[in-house]
Short mmCIF file of C-alpha atoms and ligand atoms in Angstrom, two decimals:
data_model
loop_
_atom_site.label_atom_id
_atom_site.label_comp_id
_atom_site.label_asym_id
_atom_site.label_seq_id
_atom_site.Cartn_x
_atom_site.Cartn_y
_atom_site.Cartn_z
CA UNK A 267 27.69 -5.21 -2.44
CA UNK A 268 24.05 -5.25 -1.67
CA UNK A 269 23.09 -3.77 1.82
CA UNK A 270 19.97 -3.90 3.79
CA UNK A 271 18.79 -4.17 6.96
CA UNK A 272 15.89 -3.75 9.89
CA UNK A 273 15.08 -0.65 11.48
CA UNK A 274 13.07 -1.89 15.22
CA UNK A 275 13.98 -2.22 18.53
CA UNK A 276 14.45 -4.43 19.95
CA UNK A 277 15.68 -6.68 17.39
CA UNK A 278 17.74 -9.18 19.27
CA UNK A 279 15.05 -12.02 18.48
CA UNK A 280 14.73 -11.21 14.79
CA UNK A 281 14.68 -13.50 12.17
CA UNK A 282 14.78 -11.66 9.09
CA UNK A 283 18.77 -11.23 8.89
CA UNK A 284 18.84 -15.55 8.73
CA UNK A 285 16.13 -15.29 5.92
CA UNK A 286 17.70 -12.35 4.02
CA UNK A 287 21.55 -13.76 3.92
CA UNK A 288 20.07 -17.20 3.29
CA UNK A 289 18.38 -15.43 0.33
CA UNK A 290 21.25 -13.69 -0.69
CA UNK A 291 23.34 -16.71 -0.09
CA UNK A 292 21.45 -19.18 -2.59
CA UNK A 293 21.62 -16.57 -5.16
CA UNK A 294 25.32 -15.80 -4.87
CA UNK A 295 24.47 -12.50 -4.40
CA UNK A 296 27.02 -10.25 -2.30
CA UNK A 297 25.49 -8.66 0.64
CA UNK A 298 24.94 -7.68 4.03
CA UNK A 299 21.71 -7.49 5.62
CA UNK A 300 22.04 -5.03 8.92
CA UNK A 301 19.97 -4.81 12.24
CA UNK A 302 19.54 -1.18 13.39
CA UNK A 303 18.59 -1.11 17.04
CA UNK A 304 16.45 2.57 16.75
CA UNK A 305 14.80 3.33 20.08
CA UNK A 306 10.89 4.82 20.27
CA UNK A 307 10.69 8.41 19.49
CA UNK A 308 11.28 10.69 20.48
CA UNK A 309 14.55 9.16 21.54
CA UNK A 310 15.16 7.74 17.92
CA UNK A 311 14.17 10.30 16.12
CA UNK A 312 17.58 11.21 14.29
CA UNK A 313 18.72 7.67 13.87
CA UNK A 314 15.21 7.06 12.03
CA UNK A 315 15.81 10.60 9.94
CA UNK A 316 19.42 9.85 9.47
CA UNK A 317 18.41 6.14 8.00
CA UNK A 318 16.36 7.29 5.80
CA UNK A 319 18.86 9.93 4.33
CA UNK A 320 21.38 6.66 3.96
CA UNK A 321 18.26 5.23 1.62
CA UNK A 322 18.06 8.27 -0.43
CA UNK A 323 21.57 9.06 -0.90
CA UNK A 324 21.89 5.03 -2.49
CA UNK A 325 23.89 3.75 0.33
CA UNK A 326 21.24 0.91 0.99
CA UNK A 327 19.27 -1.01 -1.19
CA UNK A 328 16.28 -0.86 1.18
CA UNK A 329 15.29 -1.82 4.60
CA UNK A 330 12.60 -3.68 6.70
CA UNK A 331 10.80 -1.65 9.87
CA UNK A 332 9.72 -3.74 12.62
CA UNK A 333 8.01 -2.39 16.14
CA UNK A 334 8.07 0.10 16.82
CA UNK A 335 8.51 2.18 14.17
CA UNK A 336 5.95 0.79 11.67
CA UNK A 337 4.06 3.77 12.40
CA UNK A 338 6.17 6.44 13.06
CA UNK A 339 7.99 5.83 9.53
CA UNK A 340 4.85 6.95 8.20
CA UNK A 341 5.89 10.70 8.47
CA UNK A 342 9.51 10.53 7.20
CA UNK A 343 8.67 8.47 3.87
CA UNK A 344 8.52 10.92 0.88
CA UNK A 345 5.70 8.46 -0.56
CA UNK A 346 3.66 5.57 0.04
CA UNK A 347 2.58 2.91 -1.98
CA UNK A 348 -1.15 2.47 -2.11
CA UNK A 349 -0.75 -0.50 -0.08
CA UNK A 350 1.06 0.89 2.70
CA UNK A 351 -1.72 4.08 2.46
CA UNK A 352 -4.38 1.57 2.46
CA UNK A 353 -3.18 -0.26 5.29
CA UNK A 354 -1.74 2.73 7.67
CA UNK A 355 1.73 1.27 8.00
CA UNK A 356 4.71 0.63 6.24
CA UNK A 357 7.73 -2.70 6.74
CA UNK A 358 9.71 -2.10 3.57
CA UNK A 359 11.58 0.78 2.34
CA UNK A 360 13.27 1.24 -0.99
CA UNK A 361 14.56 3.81 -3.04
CA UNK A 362 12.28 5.04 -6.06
CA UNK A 363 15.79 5.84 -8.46
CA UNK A 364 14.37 8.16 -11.16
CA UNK A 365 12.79 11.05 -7.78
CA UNK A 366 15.42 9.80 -5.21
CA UNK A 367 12.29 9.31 -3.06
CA UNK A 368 12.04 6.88 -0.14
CA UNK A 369 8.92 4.95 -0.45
CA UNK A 370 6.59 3.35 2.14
CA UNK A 371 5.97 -0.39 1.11
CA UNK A 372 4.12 -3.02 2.73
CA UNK A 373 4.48 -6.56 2.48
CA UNK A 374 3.14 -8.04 5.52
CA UNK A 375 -0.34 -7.49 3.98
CA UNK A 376 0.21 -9.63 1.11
CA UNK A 377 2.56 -11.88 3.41
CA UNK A 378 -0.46 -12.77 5.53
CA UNK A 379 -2.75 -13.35 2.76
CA UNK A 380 -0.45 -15.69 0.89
CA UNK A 381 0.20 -18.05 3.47
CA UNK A 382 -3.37 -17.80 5.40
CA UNK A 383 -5.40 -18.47 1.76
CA UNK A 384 -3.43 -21.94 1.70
CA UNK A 385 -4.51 -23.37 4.42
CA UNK A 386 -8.33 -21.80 5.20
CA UNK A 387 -11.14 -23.79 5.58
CA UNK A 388 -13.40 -23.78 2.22
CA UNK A 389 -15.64 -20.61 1.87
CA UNK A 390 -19.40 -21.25 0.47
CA UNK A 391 -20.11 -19.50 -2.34
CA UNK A 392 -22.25 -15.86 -1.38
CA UNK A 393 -20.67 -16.04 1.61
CA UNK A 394 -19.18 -13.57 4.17
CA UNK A 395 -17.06 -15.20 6.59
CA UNK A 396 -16.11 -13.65 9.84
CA UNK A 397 -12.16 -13.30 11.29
CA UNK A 398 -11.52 -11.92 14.45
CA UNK A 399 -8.36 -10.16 14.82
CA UNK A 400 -6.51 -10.29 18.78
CA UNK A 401 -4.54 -7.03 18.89
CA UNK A 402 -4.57 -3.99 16.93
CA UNK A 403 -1.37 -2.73 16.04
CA UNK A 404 0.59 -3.11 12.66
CA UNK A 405 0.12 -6.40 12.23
CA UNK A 406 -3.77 -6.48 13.11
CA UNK A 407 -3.83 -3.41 10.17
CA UNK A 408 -2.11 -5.34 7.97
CA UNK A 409 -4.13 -9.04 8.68
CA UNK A 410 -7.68 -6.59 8.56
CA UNK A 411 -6.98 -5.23 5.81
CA UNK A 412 -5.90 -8.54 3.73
CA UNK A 413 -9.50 -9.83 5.18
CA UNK A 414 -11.57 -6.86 4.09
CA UNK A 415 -9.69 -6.71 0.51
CA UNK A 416 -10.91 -10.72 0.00
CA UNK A 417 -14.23 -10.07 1.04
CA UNK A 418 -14.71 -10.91 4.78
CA UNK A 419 -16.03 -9.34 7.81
CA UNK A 420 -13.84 -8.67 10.32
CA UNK A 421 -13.81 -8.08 13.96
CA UNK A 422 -10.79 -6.84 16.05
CA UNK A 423 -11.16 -7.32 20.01
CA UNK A 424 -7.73 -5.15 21.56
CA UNK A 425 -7.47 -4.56 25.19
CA UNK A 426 -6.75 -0.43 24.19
CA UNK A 427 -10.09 0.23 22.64
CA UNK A 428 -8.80 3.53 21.40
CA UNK A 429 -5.96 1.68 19.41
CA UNK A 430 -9.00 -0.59 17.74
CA UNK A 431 -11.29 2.41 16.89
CA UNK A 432 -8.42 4.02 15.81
CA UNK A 433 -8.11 1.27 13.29
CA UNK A 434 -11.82 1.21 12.52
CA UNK A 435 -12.09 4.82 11.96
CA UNK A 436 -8.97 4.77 9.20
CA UNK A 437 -10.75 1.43 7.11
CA UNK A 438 -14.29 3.06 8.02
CA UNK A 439 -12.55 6.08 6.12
CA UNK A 440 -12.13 3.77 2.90
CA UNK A 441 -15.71 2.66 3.12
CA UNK A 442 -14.94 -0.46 5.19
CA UNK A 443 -16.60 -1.44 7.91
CA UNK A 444 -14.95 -3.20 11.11
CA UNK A 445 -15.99 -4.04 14.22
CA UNK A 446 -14.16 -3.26 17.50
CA UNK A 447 -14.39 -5.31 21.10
CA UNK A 448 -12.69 -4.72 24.18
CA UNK A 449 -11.04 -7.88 25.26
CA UNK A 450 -13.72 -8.16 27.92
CA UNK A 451 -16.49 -7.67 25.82
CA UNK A 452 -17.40 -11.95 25.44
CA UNK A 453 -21.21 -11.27 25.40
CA UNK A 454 -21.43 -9.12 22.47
CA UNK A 455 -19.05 -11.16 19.89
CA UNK A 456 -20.00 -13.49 17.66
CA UNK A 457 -17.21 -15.95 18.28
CA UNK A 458 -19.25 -18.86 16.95
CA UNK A 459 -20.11 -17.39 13.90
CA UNK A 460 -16.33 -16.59 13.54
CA UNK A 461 -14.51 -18.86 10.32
CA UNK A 462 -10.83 -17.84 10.86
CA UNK A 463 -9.22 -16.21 14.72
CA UNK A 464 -6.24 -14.49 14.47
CA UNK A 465 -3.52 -13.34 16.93
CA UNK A 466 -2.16 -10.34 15.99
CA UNK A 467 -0.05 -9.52 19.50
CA UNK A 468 3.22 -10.82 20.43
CA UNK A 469 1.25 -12.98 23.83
CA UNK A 470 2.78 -16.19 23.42
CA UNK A 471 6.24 -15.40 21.91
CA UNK A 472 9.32 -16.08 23.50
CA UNK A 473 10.33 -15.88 26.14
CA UNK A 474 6.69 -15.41 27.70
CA UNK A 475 5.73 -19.11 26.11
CA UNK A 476 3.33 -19.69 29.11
CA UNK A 477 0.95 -16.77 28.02
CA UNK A 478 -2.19 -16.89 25.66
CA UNK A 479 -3.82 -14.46 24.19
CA UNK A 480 -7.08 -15.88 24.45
CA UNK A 481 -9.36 -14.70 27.38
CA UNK A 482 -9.80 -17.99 29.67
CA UNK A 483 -13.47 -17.20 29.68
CA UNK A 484 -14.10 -17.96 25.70
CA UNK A 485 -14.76 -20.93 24.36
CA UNK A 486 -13.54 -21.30 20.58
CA UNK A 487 -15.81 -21.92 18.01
CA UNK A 488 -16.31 -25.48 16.78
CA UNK A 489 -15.44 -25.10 13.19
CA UNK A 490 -12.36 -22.39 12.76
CA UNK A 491 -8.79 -21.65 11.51
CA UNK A 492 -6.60 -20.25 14.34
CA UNK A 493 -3.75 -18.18 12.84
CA UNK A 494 -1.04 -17.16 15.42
CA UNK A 495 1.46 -14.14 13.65
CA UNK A 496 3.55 -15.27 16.39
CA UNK A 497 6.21 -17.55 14.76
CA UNK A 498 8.50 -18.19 18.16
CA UNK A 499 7.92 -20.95 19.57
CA UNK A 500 6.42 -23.03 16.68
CA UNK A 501 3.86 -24.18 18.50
CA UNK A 502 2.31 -21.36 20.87
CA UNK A 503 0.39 -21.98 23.69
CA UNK A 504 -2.76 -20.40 22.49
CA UNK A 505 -1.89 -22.79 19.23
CA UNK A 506 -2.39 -25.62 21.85
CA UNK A 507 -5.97 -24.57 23.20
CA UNK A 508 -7.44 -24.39 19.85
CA UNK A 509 -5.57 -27.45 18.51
CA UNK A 510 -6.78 -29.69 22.00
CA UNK A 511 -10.86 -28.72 20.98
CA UNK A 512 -9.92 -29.76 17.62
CA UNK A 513 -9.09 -26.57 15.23
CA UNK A 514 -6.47 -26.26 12.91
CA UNK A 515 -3.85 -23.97 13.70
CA UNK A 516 -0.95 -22.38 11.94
CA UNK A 517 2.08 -20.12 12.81
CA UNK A 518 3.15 -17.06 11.34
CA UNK A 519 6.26 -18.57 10.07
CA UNK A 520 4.75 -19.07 5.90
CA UNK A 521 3.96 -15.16 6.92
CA UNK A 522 7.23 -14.07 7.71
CA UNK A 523 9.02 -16.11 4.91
CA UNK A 524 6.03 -14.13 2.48
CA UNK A 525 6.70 -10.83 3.65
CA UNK A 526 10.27 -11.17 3.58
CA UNK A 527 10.20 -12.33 -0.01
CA UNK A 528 8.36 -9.65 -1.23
CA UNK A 529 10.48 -7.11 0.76
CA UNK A 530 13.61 -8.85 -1.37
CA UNK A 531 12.62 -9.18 -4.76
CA UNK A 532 11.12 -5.72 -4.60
CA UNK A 533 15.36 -4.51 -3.56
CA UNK A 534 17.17 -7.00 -5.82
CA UNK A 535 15.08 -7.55 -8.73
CA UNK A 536 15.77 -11.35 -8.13
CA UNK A 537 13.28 -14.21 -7.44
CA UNK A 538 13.55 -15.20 -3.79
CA UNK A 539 14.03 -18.82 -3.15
CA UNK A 540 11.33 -19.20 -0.95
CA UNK A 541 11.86 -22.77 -0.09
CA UNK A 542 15.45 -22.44 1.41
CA UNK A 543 13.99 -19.13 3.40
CA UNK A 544 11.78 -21.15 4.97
CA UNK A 545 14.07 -24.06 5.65
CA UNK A 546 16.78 -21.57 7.29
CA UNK A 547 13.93 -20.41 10.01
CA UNK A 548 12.41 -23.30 10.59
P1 NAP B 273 2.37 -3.79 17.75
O1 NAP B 273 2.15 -2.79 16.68
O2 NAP B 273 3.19 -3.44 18.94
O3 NAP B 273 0.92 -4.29 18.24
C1 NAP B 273 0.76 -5.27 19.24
C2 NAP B 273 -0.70 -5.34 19.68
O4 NAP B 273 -0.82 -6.33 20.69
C3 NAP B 273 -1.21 -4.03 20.32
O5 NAP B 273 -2.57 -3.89 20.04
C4 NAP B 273 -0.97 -4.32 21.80
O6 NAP B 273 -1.77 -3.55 22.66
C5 NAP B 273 -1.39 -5.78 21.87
N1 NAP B 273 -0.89 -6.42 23.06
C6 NAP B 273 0.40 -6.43 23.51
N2 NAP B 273 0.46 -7.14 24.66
C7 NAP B 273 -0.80 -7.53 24.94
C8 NAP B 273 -1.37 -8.29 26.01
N3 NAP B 273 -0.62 -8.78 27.01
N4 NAP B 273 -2.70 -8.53 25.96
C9 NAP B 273 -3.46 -8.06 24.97
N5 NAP B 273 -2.98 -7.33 23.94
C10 NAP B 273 -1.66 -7.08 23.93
O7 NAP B 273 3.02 -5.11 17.15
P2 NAP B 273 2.77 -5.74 15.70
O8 NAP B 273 3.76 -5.26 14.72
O9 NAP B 273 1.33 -5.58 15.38
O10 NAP B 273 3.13 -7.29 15.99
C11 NAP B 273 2.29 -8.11 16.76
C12 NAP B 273 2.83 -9.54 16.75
O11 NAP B 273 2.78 -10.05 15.43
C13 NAP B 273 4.29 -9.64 17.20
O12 NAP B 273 4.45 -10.81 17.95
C14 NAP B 273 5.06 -9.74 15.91
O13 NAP B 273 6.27 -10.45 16.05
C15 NAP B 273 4.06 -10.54 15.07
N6 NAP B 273 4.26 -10.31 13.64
C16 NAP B 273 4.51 -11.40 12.87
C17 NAP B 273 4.68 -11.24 11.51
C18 NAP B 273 4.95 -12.46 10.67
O14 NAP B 273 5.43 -12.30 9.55
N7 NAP B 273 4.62 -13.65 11.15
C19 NAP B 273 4.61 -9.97 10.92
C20 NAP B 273 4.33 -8.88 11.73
C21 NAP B 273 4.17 -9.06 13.11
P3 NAP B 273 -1.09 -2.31 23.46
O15 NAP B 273 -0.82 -1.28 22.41
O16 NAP B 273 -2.11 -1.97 24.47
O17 NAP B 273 0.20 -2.84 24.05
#
């Protein structure tokens, strides 16, 4: 009996127990794939601690960390992988058998690049496209640092500008630049110049469907991918403004289905069927 789960809170609008049984399902695998309400810390502290112990002792095969804990996992993990050290946050924990460590995985990285890379607009060759990143929390770590690893410039506009320097300074620490904007900062970006615009906070999701991330101010620039993590609803309302001056747009739904089956194979061993994960959400 496989068992798994998500460590967040809250996790009532969560996804990722549909996509993991459906997995688990199609492969006639038997399993159970738990959600773990965990408050913030301080409050959750032990619950976080005492989940962890569970992984290490072999009582769960691994488990997925969603807000808000991506960050505050960081310091319980007994490793991370170079991914999850590279990007500053972790959504996938597994046991490492042979040191009974807990290790620090993430997928959403990869997850974003996967799905994003199938549908961008054609590069030139030599050159250094721009992505600006809304929002700069796990997610906007895990999108930059996809970006910087295939070669692009990117710029991250947050309404915190401490969180966004914050994320400069740790890829600035690697030897990568980044660029950071408050979200009222319009004169100083670039935004024509930018190839692919990504929203990277949860403005738009549901319930809050009348909500867009974008600053009414901006105008989009004419030739541009628009990338919304946000998955719920399938078509957001900032996916509307971009599609209505003529952009292609995508959801984070071929994100979450990525991330998730990286998360799965990396517990089971097994090859995730990727198509029926996708079909189950959708
Ligand atoms: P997070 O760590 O909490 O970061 C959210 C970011 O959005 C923070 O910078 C936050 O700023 C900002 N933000 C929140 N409300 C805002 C508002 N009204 N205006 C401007 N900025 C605002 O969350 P996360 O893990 O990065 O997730 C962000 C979104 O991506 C969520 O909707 C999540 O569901 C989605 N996501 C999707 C996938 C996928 O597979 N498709 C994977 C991961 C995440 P403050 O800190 O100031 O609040």
């Amino acid at each position: 009996m496989i068992h798994m789960g998500l460590i967040g809170f809250p996790l009532a609008h969560s996804y990722s127990q549909r996509l993991h049984e459906r997995a688990l399902d199609v492969l006639g695998l038997e399993g159970k794939y738990h959600l773990w309400e965990i408050p913030p810390l301080p409050q959750g502290k032990e619950e976080l601690i005492s989940k962890l112990k569970d992984l290490r002792e072999g009582h769960l095969k691994g488990a997925n960390v969603t807000i808000p804990h991506k960050r505050s996992v960081l310091y319980f993990v007994d490793r991370l992988t170079p991914m999850a050290q590279a990007v500053g946050a972790v959504n996938t924990l597994y046991l490492d058998p042979q040191r009974g460590h807990v290790v620090g995985e993430n997928t959403d990285s990869p997850g974003f690049w996967v799905d994003v890379r199938k549908v961008l607009l054609t590069v030139r060759k030599g050159e250094k496209p721009r992505a600006l990143i809304l929002g700069a929390g796990g997610a906007a770590r895990a999108a930059t640092h996809a970006l910087l690893t295939h070669g692009w410039s990117v710029s991250i506009a947050a309404r915190r500008i401490s969180q966004a320097e914050s994320v400069a300074k740790h890829f600035g620490d690697q030897g990568r630049a980044v660029e950071v904007y408050h979200l009222s900062e319009r004169a100083s970006l670039k935004l024509e110049a930018c190839r692919l615009i990504v929203n990277a906070t949860p403005v738009g999701m549901a319930p809050d469907t009348a909500s867009s991330p974008w600053p009414q101010s901006w105008e989009f620039p004419k030739k541009a991918l628009v990338y919304d993590l946000v998955y719920n609803p399938a078509q957001t309302l900032f996916m509307r403004q971009a599609k209505g001056v003529g952009l292609e747009v995508r959801n984070g739904l071929g994100m979450l289905v990525e991330q998730a089956a990286l998360a799965f194979k990396r517990w089971t061993g097994a090859e995730p069927p990727r198509r029926e994960m996708l079909e189950v959400v959708r």
